[in-house]
Amino acid sequence: MPVTRFAPSPNGPLHLGHALSAVVSHDLAGPDGTFLLRIEDIDGDRSRADLATTFRADLAWLGLRWREVPAQSTRIAAYRAAADRLRGLGLLYSCACTRSEIAASATIIGAEGPVYPGTCRDRPPDPALPAAWRLDVPAALRITGPLTWHDALAGEQQARPQLLGDVVLVRKDPSTPASYHLAATLDDAADGVTLVTRGADLFAATHIHRLLQALLDLPVPRWHHHALLAEPDGRKLAKRRGSPALADLRLAGEDGRALARSLRDGRFPAGLHLTRSVGCYP
Ligand code: GLU
């Protein structure tokens, strides 16, 4: 039976794109599967505790039913243990580079912006500077060899973690020790997720997640990267561009179940349409 999940970050309100994502994930679990809710609240100051309550009210308003698993902020020990294991394999190196240094030194623009050029890979760390820990992707691939993964819409994929490069797995900020890549990969395994459903904008991230699964002996789920709702100008929907918050629609008395039905049927509010042309979706 499929186990799917919706994993919102409580950094801002849910909008119509999130509603689509939650409905897709809920429906793919089907009547016999399990649809999980996981609050991804390890973004330090950006995470707002009150928003998790709002998210639950939004999902109920859409007519969805779910089982909630522990929020990421309760799982820090597991993230630390996994990072220690990767460090023990010699696959993490510390990096004190700033964003602007990376932007200035990168020669490849990858799936998620400038690809870190590996500046600190062979450099002795400066203990005086706050440092993140990065995954040595070439060394990791030498251990795992070639890997594949399966997306329900795009088919069989060769894992190409090089598209993202040596990503950060442990952030500089000690209050948010794990990056999204490490935390989400560990959580999906711990939660028994069998079908990872999320937007096509996270397609490239899966190359890294597949590598982490191989390194950490985690089960390998299948993936379903759904098309995203886009604005009339083709850009991904975003609250900051005026997409209404679900909570506002709910409080204005709109019918959430009717909204969920229209998303299922592909009937979208004015000018919005589906797109897959995001990031490096094939
Ligand atoms: N927490 C992520 C977000 O809100 C979703 C991550 C995922 O689905 O893997 O964008």
PDB file of C-alpha atoms and ligand atoms in Angstrom:
ATOM      1  CA  MET A   1       0.000   0.000   0.000  1.00  0.00           C
ATOM      2  CA  PRO A   2       1.472   3.390  -0.933  1.00  0.00           C
ATOM      3  CA  VAL A   3       2.693   5.715   1.764  1.00  0.00           C
ATOM      4  CA  THR A   4       2.912   9.299   0.495  1.00  0.00           C
ATOM      5  CA  ARG A   5       3.572  12.561   2.248  1.00  0.00           C
ATOM      6  CA  PHE A   6       3.092  16.314   2.134  1.00  0.00           C
ATOM      7  CA  ALA A   7       6.019  18.056   3.805  1.00  0.00           C
ATOM      8  CA  PRO A   8       5.464  21.815   4.025  1.00  0.00           C
ATOM      9  CA  SER A   9       7.936  24.225   5.589  1.00  0.00           C
ATOM     10  CA  PRO A  10       6.210  26.641   7.972  1.00  0.00           C
ATOM     11  CA  ASN A  11       8.048  29.675   6.568  1.00  0.00           C
ATOM     12  CA  GLY A  12       4.978  31.212   4.998  1.00  0.00           C
ATOM     13  CA  PRO A  13       1.327  30.401   4.381  1.00  0.00           C
ATOM     14  CA  LEU A  14       0.212  27.630   2.035  1.00  0.00           C
ATOM     15  CA  HIS A  15      -1.041  28.797  -1.376  1.00  0.00           C
ATOM     16  CA  LEU A  16      -2.795  27.123  -4.306  1.00  0.00           C
ATOM     17  CA  GLY A  17       0.420  25.379  -5.406  1.00  0.00           C
ATOM     18  CA  HIS A  18       0.643  23.722  -2.012  1.00  0.00           C
ATOM     19  CA  ALA A  19      -3.025  22.757  -2.217  1.00  0.00           C
ATOM     20  CA  LEU A  20      -2.349  21.012  -5.522  1.00  0.00           C
ATOM     21  CA  SER A  21       0.670  19.233  -4.059  1.00  0.00           C
ATOM     22  CA  ALA A  22      -1.267  18.054  -1.007  1.00  0.00           C
ATOM     23  CA  VAL A  23      -4.220  16.843  -3.113  1.00  0.00           C
ATOM     24  CA  VAL A  24      -1.930  14.953  -5.518  1.00  0.00           C
ATOM     25  CA  SER A  25      -0.074  13.306  -2.671  1.00  0.00           C
ATOM     26  CA  HIS A  26      -3.273  12.484  -0.796  1.00  0.00           C
ATOM     27  CA  ASP A  27      -4.906  10.952  -3.872  1.00  0.00           C
ATOM     28  CA  LEU A  28      -1.851   8.887  -4.818  1.00  0.00           C
ATOM     29  CA  ALA A  29      -2.017   7.200  -1.411  1.00  0.00           C
ATOM     30  CA  GLY A  30      -5.508   6.092  -2.415  1.00  0.00           C
ATOM     31  CA  PRO A  31      -8.150   4.668  -0.098  1.00  0.00           C
ATOM     32  CA  ASP A  32      -5.899   1.859   1.179  1.00  0.00           C
ATOM     33  CA  GLY A  33      -2.626   3.741   1.479  1.00  0.00           C
ATOM     34  CA  THR A  34      -1.447   6.313   3.998  1.00  0.00           C
ATOM     35  CA  PHE A  35      -1.036  10.024   3.440  1.00  0.00           C
ATOM     36  CA  LEU A  36       1.399  11.599   5.890  1.00  0.00           C
ATOM     37  CA  LEU A  37       1.880  15.195   6.969  1.00  0.00           C
ATOM     38  CA  ARG A  38       5.375  16.184   8.070  1.00  0.00           C
ATOM     39  CA  ILE A  39       6.176  19.713   9.188  1.00  0.00           C
ATOM     40  CA  GLU A  40       9.674  20.629   7.970  1.00  0.00           C
ATOM     41  CA  ASP A  41      10.480  23.195  10.635  1.00  0.00           C
ATOM     42  CA  ILE A  42      14.269  23.381  10.815  1.00  0.00           C
ATOM     43  CA  ASP A  43      14.772  26.686   9.061  1.00  0.00           C
ATOM     44  CA  GLY A  44      15.850  28.466  12.234  1.00  0.00           C
ATOM     45  CA  ASP A  45      14.217  31.868  12.594  1.00  0.00           C
ATOM     46  CA  ARG A  46      12.210  31.411   9.403  1.00  0.00           C
ATOM     47  CA  SER A  47      10.101  28.583  10.902  1.00  0.00           C
ATOM     48  CA  ARG A  48       6.933  29.799  12.631  1.00  0.00           C
ATOM     49  CA  ALA A  49       5.296  27.439  15.108  1.00  0.00           C
ATOM     50  CA  ASP A  50       1.825  28.993  14.615  1.00  0.00           C
ATOM     51  CA  LEU A  51       1.805  28.106  10.913  1.00  0.00           C
ATOM     52  CA  ALA A  52       1.701  24.338  11.536  1.00  0.00           C
ATOM     53  CA  THR A  53      -1.722  24.807  13.157  1.00  0.00           C
ATOM     54  CA  THR A  54      -2.863  26.858  10.165  1.00  0.00           C
ATOM     55  CA  PHE A  55      -1.606  24.166   7.767  1.00  0.00           C
ATOM     56  CA  ARG A  56      -3.676  21.499   9.521  1.00  0.00           C
ATOM     57  CA  ALA A  57      -6.778  23.687   9.288  1.00  0.00           C
ATOM     58  CA  ASP A  58      -6.061  24.295   5.582  1.00  0.00           C
ATOM     59  CA  LEU A  59      -5.727  20.575   4.801  1.00  0.00           C
ATOM     60  CA  ALA A  60      -8.926  19.739   6.683  1.00  0.00           C
ATOM     61  CA  TRP A  61     -10.692  22.539   4.783  1.00  0.00           C
ATOM     62  CA  LEU A  62      -9.594  20.895   1.502  1.00  0.00           C
ATOM     63  CA  GLY A  63     -11.318  17.734   2.721  1.00  0.00           C
ATOM     64  CA  LEU A  64      -8.096  15.739   3.142  1.00  0.00           C
ATOM     65  CA  ARG A  65      -7.330  13.211   5.868  1.00  0.00           C
ATOM     66  CA  TRP A  66      -3.793  12.447   6.954  1.00  0.00           C
ATOM     67  CA  ARG A  67      -1.585  10.986   9.640  1.00  0.00           C
ATOM     68  CA  GLU A  68       0.909  13.426  11.079  1.00  0.00           C
ATOM     69  CA  VAL A  69       4.448  12.236  11.772  1.00  0.00           C
ATOM     70  CA  PRO A  70       6.881  14.050  14.089  1.00  0.00           C
ATOM     71  CA  ALA A  71       8.115  17.446  12.910  1.00  0.00           C
ATOM     72  CA  GLN A  72      11.730  17.739  11.808  1.00  0.00           C
ATOM     73  CA  SER A  73      12.704  19.764  14.874  1.00  0.00           C
ATOM     74  CA  THR A  74      12.210  16.610  16.986  1.00  0.00           C
ATOM     75  CA  ARG A  75      14.605  14.526  14.869  1.00  0.00           C
ATOM     76  CA  ILE A  76      17.871  16.415  15.253  1.00  0.00           C
ATOM     77  CA  ALA A  77      19.669  13.480  16.924  1.00  0.00           C
ATOM     78  CA  ALA A  78      19.032  11.264  13.887  1.00  0.00           C
ATOM     79  CA  TYR A  79      20.386  13.946  11.564  1.00  0.00           C
ATOM     80  CA  ARG A  80      23.524  14.317  13.661  1.00  0.00           C
ATOM     81  CA  ALA A  81      24.063  10.549  13.735  1.00  0.00           C
ATOM     82  CA  ALA A  82      23.779  10.291   9.949  1.00  0.00           C
ATOM     83  CA  ALA A  83      26.185  13.208   9.463  1.00  0.00           C
ATOM     84  CA  ASP A  84      28.651  11.510  11.835  1.00  0.00           C
ATOM     85  CA  ARG A  85      28.396   8.324   9.821  1.00  0.00           C
ATOM     86  CA  LEU A  86      29.135  10.138   6.561  1.00  0.00           C
ATOM     87  CA  ARG A  87      31.999  11.990   8.259  1.00  0.00           C
ATOM     88  CA  GLY A  88      33.323   8.630   9.421  1.00  0.00           C
ATOM     89  CA  LEU A  89      33.341   7.475   5.800  1.00  0.00           C
ATOM     90  CA  GLY A  90      35.433  10.530   4.945  1.00  0.00           C
ATOM     91  CA  LEU A  91      32.672  11.920   2.747  1.00  0.00           C
ATOM     92  CA  LEU A  92      32.037  15.287   4.431  1.00  0.00           C
ATOM     93  CA  TYR A  93      34.346  18.253   4.423  1.00  0.00           C
ATOM     94  CA  SER A  94      33.970  21.540   6.216  1.00  0.00           C
ATOM     95  CA  CYS A  95      33.420  24.688   4.195  1.00  0.00           C
ATOM     96  CA  ALA A  96      33.430  28.274   5.444  1.00  0.00           C
ATOM     97  CA  CYS A  97      32.806  29.861   2.021  1.00  0.00           C
ATOM     98  CA  THR A  98      30.172  32.579   1.883  1.00  0.00           C
ATOM     99  CA  ARG A  99      27.404  32.745  -0.699  1.00  0.00           C
ATOM    100  CA  SER A 100      29.118  35.599  -2.522  1.00  0.00           C
ATOM    101  CA  GLU A 101      32.458  33.745  -2.607  1.00  0.00           C
ATOM    102  CA  ILE A 102      30.719  30.753  -4.145  1.00  0.00           C
ATOM    103  CA  ALA A 103      28.859  32.891  -6.688  1.00  0.00           C
ATOM    104  CA  ALA A 104      32.174  34.516  -7.651  1.00  0.00           C
ATOM    105  CA  SER A 105      34.136  31.254  -7.952  1.00  0.00           C
ATOM    106  CA  ALA A 106      31.558  28.918  -9.511  1.00  0.00           C
ATOM    107  CA  THR A 107      32.016  28.140 -13.176  1.00  0.00           C
ATOM    108  CA  ILE A 108      28.941  25.948 -13.597  1.00  0.00           C
ATOM    109  CA  ILE A 109      25.357  27.062 -13.066  1.00  0.00           C
ATOM    110  CA  GLY A 110      23.551  23.875 -12.130  1.00  0.00           C
ATOM    111  CA  ALA A 111      20.038  22.794 -11.326  1.00  0.00           C
ATOM    112  CA  GLU A 112      19.845  24.983  -8.241  1.00  0.00           C
ATOM    113  CA  GLY A 113      22.157  27.862  -9.104  1.00  0.00           C
ATOM    114  CA  PRO A 114      25.957  28.048  -8.960  1.00  0.00           C
ATOM    115  CA  VAL A 115      27.518  24.627  -8.387  1.00  0.00           C
ATOM    116  CA  TYR A 116      30.009  24.760  -5.549  1.00  0.00           C
ATOM    117  CA  PRO A 117      33.421  24.302  -7.194  1.00  0.00           C
ATOM    118  CA  GLY A 118      34.874  22.229  -4.342  1.00  0.00           C
ATOM    119  CA  THR A 119      37.143  25.018  -3.085  1.00  0.00           C
ATOM    120  CA  CYS A 120      37.381  23.613   0.457  1.00  0.00           C
ATOM    121  CA  ARG A 121      37.540  19.931  -0.495  1.00  0.00           C
ATOM    122  CA  ASP A 122      41.289  19.690   0.009  1.00  0.00           C
ATOM    123  CA  ARG A 123      41.802  22.739   2.192  1.00  0.00           C
ATOM    124  CA  PRO A 124      42.520  22.463   5.928  1.00  0.00           C
ATOM    125  CA  PRO A 125      39.561  23.924   7.864  1.00  0.00           C
ATOM    126  CA  ASP A 126      39.960  27.218   9.722  1.00  0.00           C
ATOM    127  CA  PRO A 127      38.446  26.479  13.156  1.00  0.00           C
ATOM    128  CA  ALA A 128      37.872  30.191  13.771  1.00  0.00           C
ATOM    129  CA  LEU A 129      35.247  30.448  11.011  1.00  0.00           C
ATOM    130  CA  PRO A 130      31.693  29.056  11.151  1.00  0.00           C
ATOM    131  CA  ALA A 131      31.607  26.166   8.716  1.00  0.00           C
ATOM    132  CA  ALA A 132      29.037  24.047   6.935  1.00  0.00           C
ATOM    133  CA  TRP A 133      29.709  20.411   6.024  1.00  0.00           C
ATOM    134  CA  ARG A 134      29.492  19.435   2.389  1.00  0.00           C
ATOM    135  CA  LEU A 135      29.131  16.047   0.745  1.00  0.00           C
ATOM    136  CA  ASP A 136      32.109  15.078  -1.402  1.00  0.00           C
ATOM    137  CA  VAL A 137      30.005  13.896  -4.333  1.00  0.00           C
ATOM    138  CA  PRO A 138      32.850  12.492  -6.498  1.00  0.00           C
ATOM    139  CA  ALA A 139      34.158  10.447  -3.534  1.00  0.00           C
ATOM    140  CA  ALA A 140      30.631   9.299  -2.681  1.00  0.00           C
ATOM    141  CA  LEU A 141      30.049   8.122  -6.257  1.00  0.00           C
ATOM    142  CA  ARG A 142      33.302   6.171  -6.174  1.00  0.00           C
ATOM    143  CA  ILE A 143      31.809   4.191  -3.270  1.00  0.00           C
ATOM    144  CA  THR A 144      28.302   3.690  -4.647  1.00  0.00           C
ATOM    145  CA  GLY A 145      28.958   3.377  -8.372  1.00  0.00           C
ATOM    146  CA  PRO A 146      26.160   4.363 -10.790  1.00  0.00           C
ATOM    147  CA  LEU A 147      22.660   4.607  -9.325  1.00  0.00           C
ATOM    148  CA  THR A 148      19.190   4.814 -10.807  1.00  0.00           C
ATOM    149  CA  TRP A 149      15.810   5.942  -9.532  1.00  0.00           C
ATOM    150  CA  HIS A 150      12.263   5.915 -10.830  1.00  0.00           C
ATOM    151  CA  ASP A 151       9.875   8.796 -11.364  1.00  0.00           C
ATOM    152  CA  ALA A 152       6.267   7.878 -12.132  1.00  0.00           C
ATOM    153  CA  LEU A 153       6.001  10.511 -14.876  1.00  0.00           C
ATOM    154  CA  ALA A 154       9.546  10.854 -16.205  1.00  0.00           C
ATOM    155  CA  GLY A 155      10.486   7.155 -15.961  1.00  0.00           C
ATOM    156  CA  GLU A 156      13.809   5.554 -15.031  1.00  0.00           C
ATOM    157  CA  GLN A 157      16.564   8.065 -14.219  1.00  0.00           C
ATOM    158  CA  GLN A 158      20.330   7.789 -13.942  1.00  0.00           C
ATOM    159  CA  ALA A 159      21.270   9.508 -10.674  1.00  0.00           C
ATOM    160  CA  ARG A 160      23.293  12.629 -11.557  1.00  0.00           C
ATOM    161  CA  PRO A 161      24.118  14.254  -8.222  1.00  0.00           C
ATOM    162  CA  GLN A 162      26.836  16.212 -10.056  1.00  0.00           C
ATOM    163  CA  LEU A 163      23.989  18.480 -11.253  1.00  0.00           C
ATOM    164  CA  LEU A 164      23.879  19.937  -7.762  1.00  0.00           C
ATOM    165  CA  GLY A 165      27.510  19.371  -6.827  1.00  0.00           C
ATOM    166  CA  ASP A 166      28.894  19.099  -3.295  1.00  0.00           C
ATOM    167  CA  VAL A 167      25.712  20.161  -1.487  1.00  0.00           C
ATOM    168  CA  VAL A 168      25.625  21.259   2.151  1.00  0.00           C
ATOM    169  CA  LEU A 169      24.381  18.493   4.452  1.00  0.00           C
ATOM    170  CA  VAL A 170      25.116  20.199   7.778  1.00  0.00           C
ATOM    171  CA  ARG A 171      24.447  23.918   7.840  1.00  0.00           C
ATOM    172  CA  LYS A 172      26.656  26.566   9.393  1.00  0.00           C
ATOM    173  CA  ASP A 173      23.913  27.602  11.789  1.00  0.00           C
ATOM    174  CA  PRO A 174      24.153  25.236  14.782  1.00  0.00           C
ATOM    175  CA  SER A 175      20.433  25.684  15.516  1.00  0.00           C
ATOM    176  CA  THR A 176      19.548  24.106  12.134  1.00  0.00           C
ATOM    177  CA  PRO A 177      22.144  21.359  11.843  1.00  0.00           C
ATOM    178  CA  ALA A 178      20.775  19.411   8.868  1.00  0.00           C
ATOM    179  CA  SER A 179      20.114  20.709   5.378  1.00  0.00           C
ATOM    180  CA  TYR A 180      16.883  19.916   3.567  1.00  0.00           C
ATOM    181  CA  HIS A 181      18.609  17.149   1.576  1.00  0.00           C
ATOM    182  CA  LEU A 182      19.810  15.212   4.598  1.00  0.00           C
ATOM    183  CA  ALA A 183      16.713  15.757   6.741  1.00  0.00           C
ATOM    184  CA  ALA A 184      14.119  14.930   4.087  1.00  0.00           C
ATOM    185  CA  THR A 185      15.970  11.806   2.938  1.00  0.00           C
ATOM    186  CA  LEU A 186      16.288  10.460   6.465  1.00  0.00           C
ATOM    187  CA  ASP A 187      12.700  11.331   7.324  1.00  0.00           C
ATOM    188  CA  ASP A 188      11.191   9.697   4.254  1.00  0.00           C
ATOM    189  CA  ALA A 189      12.998   6.491   5.219  1.00  0.00           C
ATOM    190  CA  ALA A 190      12.044   6.740   8.911  1.00  0.00           C
ATOM    191  CA  ASP A 191       8.416   7.462   8.012  1.00  0.00           C
ATOM    192  CA  GLY A 192       8.210   4.487   5.645  1.00  0.00           C
ATOM    193  CA  VAL A 193       7.356   6.650   2.634  1.00  0.00           C
ATOM    194  CA  THR A 194       7.154   4.455  -0.473  1.00  0.00           C
ATOM    195  CA  LEU A 195       6.172   7.143  -2.995  1.00  0.00           C
ATOM    196  CA  VAL A 196       7.769  10.556  -2.545  1.00  0.00           C
ATOM    197  CA  THR A 197       5.390  13.065  -4.100  1.00  0.00           C
ATOM    198  CA  ARG A 198       6.470  16.663  -4.590  1.00  0.00           C
ATOM    199  CA  GLY A 199       6.718  19.352  -7.211  1.00  0.00           C
ATOM    200  CA  ALA A 200       8.862  19.085 -10.338  1.00  0.00           C
ATOM    201  CA  ASP A 201      10.979  21.960  -8.973  1.00  0.00           C
ATOM    202  CA  LEU A 202      12.557  19.415  -6.601  1.00  0.00           C
ATOM    203  CA  PHE A 203      13.322  16.891  -9.349  1.00  0.00           C
ATOM    204  CA  ALA A 204      17.074  17.600  -9.286  1.00  0.00           C
ATOM    205  CA  ALA A 205      17.234  17.232  -5.506  1.00  0.00           C
ATOM    206  CA  THR A 206      16.303  13.581  -5.941  1.00  0.00           C
ATOM    207  CA  HIS A 207      19.685  12.851  -7.561  1.00  0.00           C
ATOM    208  CA  ILE A 208      21.303  13.783  -4.247  1.00  0.00           C
ATOM    209  CA  HIS A 209      18.698  11.968  -2.160  1.00  0.00           C
ATOM    210  CA  ARG A 210      19.267   8.761  -4.111  1.00  0.00           C
ATOM    211  CA  LEU A 211      23.007   9.036  -3.426  1.00  0.00           C
ATOM    212  CA  LEU A 212      22.375   9.571   0.299  1.00  0.00           C
ATOM    213  CA  GLN A 213      20.112   6.521   0.393  1.00  0.00           C
ATOM    214  CA  ALA A 214      22.884   4.389  -1.077  1.00  0.00           C
ATOM    215  CA  LEU A 215      25.476   5.750   1.370  1.00  0.00           C
ATOM    216  CA  LEU A 216      23.264   5.369   4.431  1.00  0.00           C
ATOM    217  CA  ASP A 217      21.688   1.999   3.517  1.00  0.00           C
ATOM    218  CA  LEU A 218      18.204   3.485   3.370  1.00  0.00           C
ATOM    219  CA  PRO A 219      15.283   1.929   1.491  1.00  0.00           C
ATOM    220  CA  VAL A 220      14.705   3.370  -1.981  1.00  0.00           C
ATOM    221  CA  PRO A 221      11.180   4.671  -2.577  1.00  0.00           C
ATOM    222  CA  ARG A 222       9.695   5.680  -5.911  1.00  0.00           C
ATOM    223  CA  TRP A 223       9.060   9.303  -6.811  1.00  0.00           C
ATOM    224  CA  HIS A 224       6.267  11.307  -8.403  1.00  0.00           C
ATOM    225  CA  HIS A 225       7.305  14.849  -9.292  1.00  0.00           C
ATOM    226  CA  HIS A 226       4.094  16.553 -10.269  1.00  0.00           C
ATOM    227  CA  ALA A 227       3.710  19.566 -12.560  1.00  0.00           C
ATOM    228  CA  LEU A 228       3.561  22.914 -10.812  1.00  0.00           C
ATOM    229  CA  LEU A 229       0.915  25.574 -10.944  1.00  0.00           C
ATOM    230  CA  ALA A 230       2.300  28.550 -12.818  1.00  0.00           C
ATOM    231  CA  GLU A 231       1.236  32.177 -13.154  1.00  0.00           C
ATOM    232  CA  PRO A 232      -0.042  33.369 -16.557  1.00  0.00           C
ATOM    233  CA  ASP A 233       3.535  34.577 -17.286  1.00  0.00           C
ATOM    234  CA  GLY A 234       4.850  31.037 -16.738  1.00  0.00           C
ATOM    235  CA  ARG A 235       6.530  31.681 -13.399  1.00  0.00           C
ATOM    236  CA  LYS A 236       5.979  29.342 -10.483  1.00  0.00           C
ATOM    237  CA  LEU A 237       3.155  30.417  -8.185  1.00  0.00           C
ATOM    238  CA  ALA A 238       4.336  32.291  -5.135  1.00  0.00           C
ATOM    239  CA  LYS A 239       2.725  34.071  -2.262  1.00  0.00           C
ATOM    240  CA  ARG A 240       4.961  37.080  -2.811  1.00  0.00           C
ATOM    241  CA  ARG A 241       3.558  37.478  -6.320  1.00  0.00           C
ATOM    242  CA  GLY A 242       0.046  37.767  -4.974  1.00  0.00           C
ATOM    243  CA  SER A 243      -1.138  34.150  -4.959  1.00  0.00           C
ATOM    244  CA  PRO A 244      -3.774  34.020  -2.201  1.00  0.00           C
ATOM    245  CA  ALA A 245      -3.065  32.127   0.989  1.00  0.00           C
ATOM    246  CA  LEU A 246      -5.328  29.118   1.552  1.00  0.00           C
ATOM    247  CA  ALA A 247      -6.004  30.439   5.046  1.00  0.00           C
ATOM    248  CA  ASP A 248      -7.371  33.690   3.594  1.00  0.00           C
ATOM    249  CA  LEU A 249      -9.671  31.817   1.206  1.00  0.00           C
ATOM    250  CA  ARG A 250     -10.800  29.602   4.072  1.00  0.00           C
ATOM    251  CA  LEU A 251     -11.494  32.514   6.392  1.00  0.00           C
ATOM    252  CA  ALA A 252     -13.343  34.306   3.593  1.00  0.00           C
ATOM    253  CA  GLY A 253     -15.787  31.385   3.542  1.00  0.00           C
ATOM    254  CA  GLU A 254     -14.705  29.787   0.258  1.00  0.00           C
ATOM    255  CA  ASP A 255     -15.453  26.084  -0.232  1.00  0.00           C
ATOM    256  CA  GLY A 256     -12.203  24.123   0.221  1.00  0.00           C
ATOM    257  CA  ARG A 257     -13.607  20.810  -0.968  1.00  0.00           C
ATOM    258  CA  ALA A 258     -14.818  22.460  -4.173  1.00  0.00           C
ATOM    259  CA  LEU A 259     -11.337  23.919  -4.627  1.00  0.00           C
ATOM    260  CA  ALA A 260      -9.765  20.465  -4.162  1.00  0.00           C
ATOM    261  CA  ARG A 261     -12.188  19.047  -6.751  1.00  0.00           C
ATOM    262  CA  SER A 262     -11.330  21.724  -9.275  1.00  0.00           C
ATOM    263  CA  LEU A 263      -7.595  21.108  -8.778  1.00  0.00           C
ATOM    264  CA  ARG A 264      -8.189  17.384  -9.353  1.00  0.00           C
ATOM    265  CA  ASP A 265     -10.127  18.127 -12.534  1.00  0.00           C
ATOM    266  CA  GLY A 266      -7.497  20.510 -13.880  1.00  0.00           C
ATOM    267  CA  ARG A 267      -9.762  23.544 -13.553  1.00  0.00           C
ATOM    268  CA  PHE A 268      -7.578  26.341 -12.220  1.00  0.00           C
ATOM    269  CA  PRO A 269      -8.349  29.919 -11.209  1.00  0.00           C
ATOM    270  CA  ALA A 270      -7.843  32.624 -13.836  1.00  0.00           C
ATOM    271  CA  GLY A 271      -4.740  32.269 -15.936  1.00  0.00           C
ATOM    272  CA  LEU A 272      -3.075  29.611 -13.790  1.00  0.00           C
ATOM    273  CA  HIS A 273      -1.826  26.537 -15.625  1.00  0.00           C
ATOM    274  CA  LEU A 274       0.396  23.519 -15.074  1.00  0.00           C
ATOM    275  CA  THR A 275       4.031  23.526 -16.037  1.00  0.00           C
ATOM    276  CA  ARG A 276       6.882  21.084 -15.844  1.00  0.00           C
ATOM    277  CA  SER A 277       9.460  23.407 -17.305  1.00  0.00           C
ATOM    278  CA  VAL A 278      11.148  24.166 -14.016  1.00  0.00           C
ATOM    279  CA  GLY A 279      14.662  23.458 -12.799  1.00  0.00           C
ATOM    280  CA  CYS A 280      16.120  20.522 -14.699  1.00  0.00           C
ATOM    281  CA  TYR A 281      12.994  18.450 -15.126  1.00  0.00           C
ATOM    282  CA  PRO A 282      13.646  16.347 -18.248  1.00  0.00           C
TER     283      PRO A 282
HETATM  284  N1  GLU B   1       9.651  21.297   2.732  1.00  0.00           N
HETATM  285  C1  GLU B   1       9.748  21.430   1.321  1.00  0.00           C
HETATM  286  C2  GLU B   1       8.962  22.633   0.865  1.00  0.00           C
HETATM  287  O1  GLU B   1       8.110  23.120   1.576  1.00  0.00           O
HETATM  288  C3  GLU B   1       9.206  20.221   0.586  1.00  0.00           C
HETATM  289  C4  GLU B   1      10.201  19.169   0.538  1.00  0.00           C
HETATM  290  C5  GLU B   1       9.796  17.859  -0.128  1.00  0.00           C
HETATM  291  O2  GLU B   1       8.621  17.667  -0.464  1.00  0.00           O
HETATM  292  O3  GLU B   1      10.688  17.023  -0.275  1.00  0.00           O
HETATM  293  O4  GLU B   1       9.213  23.116  -0.227  1.00  0.00           O
END
